[in-house]
Amino acid sequence: MFLFRRNGPRVTVDEARSRTSGDQPDAVLLDVREKPEWTAGHAPGAVHVPLTELVAGAALPDRVQGCPLVVICRSGHRSQQAAKLLAERGAQAVDVEGGMNAWAAAGHPVVDERGNSGRIT
């Protein structure tokens, strides 16, 4: 299921969606983009913790502590950094190749902060 790169394990957007949605997801989708990006559009059900907060030492929300994480950003760069950082903290984390740009291009849902159709910025 994982594609291994020298920067760590990555998953495709289809694998990410499969792992993080449905009746019994086996992982949490963690969006590490900044607040304005998140507000404009994100995957339904994703949890938001910006990379800048993780780098500053912020903890993950209690409800995702100990859960496998599928980390996503806009293009895949920040999510690689976040997945590495989280793995160093002991979390099971992979990042999504291509990020939210690839997610939206694959036709997966994107919602704004009100639950309406969102966009990737």
C-alpha positions in Angstrom: 0.0 0.0 0.0 2.8 2.4 0.7 5.2 3.9 -1.8 8.6 4.2 0.0 10.8 7.2 -0.9 14.0 8.3 0.7 11.9 10.9 2.6 9.6 8.3 4.1 6.4 6.5 3.2 3.9 8.2 0.9 0.4 7.2 -0.2 -1.6 8.2 -3.2 -4.7 10.3 -2.8 -6.9 7.3 -3.5 -5.1 5.3 -0.8 -5.5 8.3 1.6 -9.2 8.6 1.0 -9.7 4.8 1.4 -7.8 4.8 4.7 -9.5 7.9 6.2 -13.1 7.7 5.2 -16.0 5.4 5.3 -17.6 3.6 8.2 -14.4 2.2 9.7 -11.4 4.3 8.7 -8.0 3.0 9.9 -6.3 6.4 10.0 -6.9 10.1 10.5 -6.4 12.6 7.7 -4.3 15.4 9.2 -4.2 18.6 7.1 -1.1 20.7 7.9 -1.9 23.8 5.7 -2.4 27.2 7.2 -5.8 28.5 8.4 -6.7 30.5 5.2 -5.9 27.4 3.0 -8.0 25.2 5.3 -10.9 27.6 5.4 -11.1 27.8 1.6 -11.2 24.1 1.2 -10.3 20.8 2.8 -11.2 17.1 2.8 -14.4 16.3 4.8 -13.5 14.8 8.1 -9.9 16.0 8.1 -8.3 17.3 11.3 -6.5 20.6 11.0 -3.1 21.3 12.7 -0.9 23.7 10.7 2.7 22.7 10.2 3.9 25.9 11.8 2.1 24.9 15.0 3.6 21.4 14.9 7.1 22.8 14.4 6.5 25.1 17.4 5.7 22.1 19.6 1.9 21.9 19.5 0.4 18.6 20.4 -2.1 16.8 18.3 -5.7 17.0 19.4 -6.6 14.3 22.1 -9.0 12.6 19.7 -6.2 11.7 17.3 -3.5 10.9 19.8 -2.2 7.3 19.1 -4.0 7.0 15.7 -2.3 6.3 12.5 -2.0 9.6 10.5 -2.2 10.3 6.8 -0.8 13.8 6.5 -1.8 16.2 3.7 -0.9 19.7 2.6 -1.4 21.6 -0.7 1.3 19.8 -2.8 3.0 17.3 -0.7 6.1 19.3 0.5 4.9 20.4 4.0 3.1 17.1 4.6 6.5 15.3 4.1 8.0 17.6 6.7 5.1 17.1 9.1 5.1 13.3 8.7 8.8 13.1 9.4 8.4 15.4 12.5 5.4 13.3 13.8 7.3 10.0 13.2 10.2 11.4 15.2 7.7 12.1 18.0 6.6 8.4 17.8 3.5 8.8 15.7 2.7 6.4 12.8 2.5 8.9 9.9 2.6 8.9 6.1 2.1 11.7 3.7 0.0 12.1 0.7 1.8 12.4 -2.6 0.5 15.5 -4.5 -1.4 16.8 -1.5 -4.8 18.6 -1.8 -4.0 19.6 -5.4 -4.0 15.9 -6.4 -6.9 15.1 -4.1 -9.1 17.7 -5.9 -7.8 16.6 -9.3 -8.8 13.0 -8.5 -12.4 14.3 -8.0 -12.4 13.7 -4.2 -14.6 16.0 -2.2 -13.4 19.4 -1.0 -15.5 21.5 1.4 -15.1 25.0 2.9 -15.5 25.9 6.6 -19.3 25.9 6.2 -19.4 22.5 4.5 -20.1 23.9 1.1 -18.1 23.2 -2.0 -14.5 24.4 -1.3 -11.5 25.2 -3.4 -7.7 24.7 -3.0 -5.7 27.8 -2.6 
